[in-house]
């Protein structure tokens, strides 16, 4: 779970959005979902994790887009 949280936080920082906004866009999560994951009171299914990672891959951060174009 720590790895997923790190991935989401890194991506959110790279796209200048909050993790909550990323979860809303990727999986239509409630605004409180991120806090529950961080607190360890809830965790996603592997299907949800796959959807989040797919969203991040399909919507790369600007620096990643530039590297891919080169």
C-alpha positions as a LaTeX table, in Angstrom:
\begin{tabular}{lrrr}
\hline
Residue & $x$ (\AA) & $y$ (\AA) & $z$ (\AA) \\
\hline
Unk1 & 0.00 & 0.00 & 0.00 \\
Unk2 & 2.89 & 2.34 & 0.74 \\
Unk3 & 4.16 & 1.93 & $-2.81$ \\
Unk4 & 0.76 & 2.83 & $-4.28$ \\
Unk5 & 0.48 & 5.89 & $-2.04$ \\
Unk6 & 3.98 & 6.97 & $-3.11$ \\
Unk7 & 3.07 & 6.48 & $-6.78$ \\
Unk8 & $-0.11$ & 8.53 & $-6.47$ \\
Unk9 & 1.57 & 11.30 & $-4.47$ \\
Unk10 & 4.43 & 11.50 & $-6.97$ \\
Unk11 & 2.06 & 11.61 & $-9.92$ \\
Unk12 & $-0.18$ & 14.18 & $-8.23$ \\
Unk13 & 2.81 & 16.43 & $-7.56$ \\
Unk14 & 4.02 & 16.04 & $-11.16$ \\
Unk15 & 0.65 & 17.12 & $-12.57$ \\
Unk16 & 0.12 & 19.78 & $-9.89$ \\
Unk17 & $-3.10$ & 18.25 & $-8.51$ \\
Unk18 & $-4.07$ & 16.76 & $-5.20$ \\
Unk19 & $-4.23$ & 12.98 & $-4.75$ \\
Unk20 & $-7.95$ & 13.33 & $-4.07$ \\
Unk21 & $-8.47$ & 14.91 & $-7.51$ \\
Unk22 & $-6.50$ & 12.10 & $-9.13$ \\
Unk23 & $-8.67$ & 9.46 & $-7.43$ \\
Unk24 & $-11.84$ & 11.29 & $-8.45$ \\
Unk25 & $-10.72$ & 11.38 & $-12.08$ \\
Unk26 & $-9.39$ & 7.82 & $-12.16$ \\
Unk27 & $-12.03$ & 5.90 & $-10.22$ \\
Unk28 & $-14.75$ & 8.39 & $-9.22$ \\
Unk29 & $-13.66$ & 8.02 & $-5.59$ \\
Unk30 & $-15.28$ & 9.95 & $-2.79$ \\
Unk31 & $-13.34$ & 12.94 & $-1.51$ \\
Unk32 & $-12.58$ & 11.08 & 1.74 \\
Unk33 & $-11.16$ & 7.95 & 0.12 \\
Unk34 & $-7.57$ & 9.18 & 0.00 \\
Unk35 & $-7.58$ & 9.99 & 3.72 \\
Unk36 & $-8.89$ & 6.52 & 4.53 \\
Unk37 & $-6.13$ & 4.89 & 2.48 \\
Unk38 & $-3.47$ & 7.07 & 4.09 \\
Unk39 & $-4.84$ & 6.30 & 7.58 \\
Unk40 & $-4.92$ & 2.57 & 6.81 \\
Unk41 & $-8.62$ & 2.26 & 7.58 \\
Unk42 & $-9.46$ & 1.26 & 4.01 \\
Unk43 & $-7.60$ & $-0.13$ & 1.03 \\
Unk44 & $-8.33$ & $-0.56$ & $-2.68$ \\
Unk45 & $-8.91$ & $-3.80$ & $-4.53$ \\
Unk46 & $-6.37$ & $-4.84$ & $-7.15$ \\
Unk47 & $-8.91$ & $-3.93$ & $-9.83$ \\
Unk48 & $-9.05$ & $-0.37$ & $-8.47$ \\
Unk49 & $-5.25$ & $-0.20$ & $-8.26$ \\
Unk50 & $-5.05$ & $-1.30$ & $-11.90$ \\
Unk51 & $-7.53$ & 1.41 & $-12.92$ \\
Unk52 & $-5.55$ & 4.10 & $-11.10$ \\
Unk53 & $-2.28$ & 3.01 & $-12.66$ \\
Unk54 & $-3.90$ & 2.86 & $-16.09$ \\
Unk55 & $-5.23$ & 6.40 & $-15.62$ \\
Unk56 & $-1.78$ & 7.68 & $-14.67$ \\
Unk57 & $-0.19$ & 5.92 & $-17.66$ \\
Unk58 & $-2.80$ & 7.31 & $-20.07$ \\
Unk59 & $-2.39$ & 10.83 & $-18.67$ \\
Unk60 & 1.35 & 11.28 & $-18.15$ \\
Unk61 & 2.86 & 14.28 & $-16.44$ \\
Unk62 & 4.12 & 16.98 & $-18.86$ \\
Unk63 & 7.80 & 16.09 & $-18.36$ \\
Unk64 & 7.02 & 12.45 & $-19.12$ \\
Unk65 & 5.22 & 13.46 & $-22.32$ \\
Unk66 & 8.25 & 15.46 & $-23.45$ \\
Unk67 & 10.61 & 12.53 & $-22.81$ \\
Unk68 & 8.33 & 10.19 & $-24.74$ \\
Unk69 & 8.23 & 12.53 & $-27.74$ \\
Unk70 & 12.00 & 12.77 & $-28.01$ \\
\hline
\end{tabular}
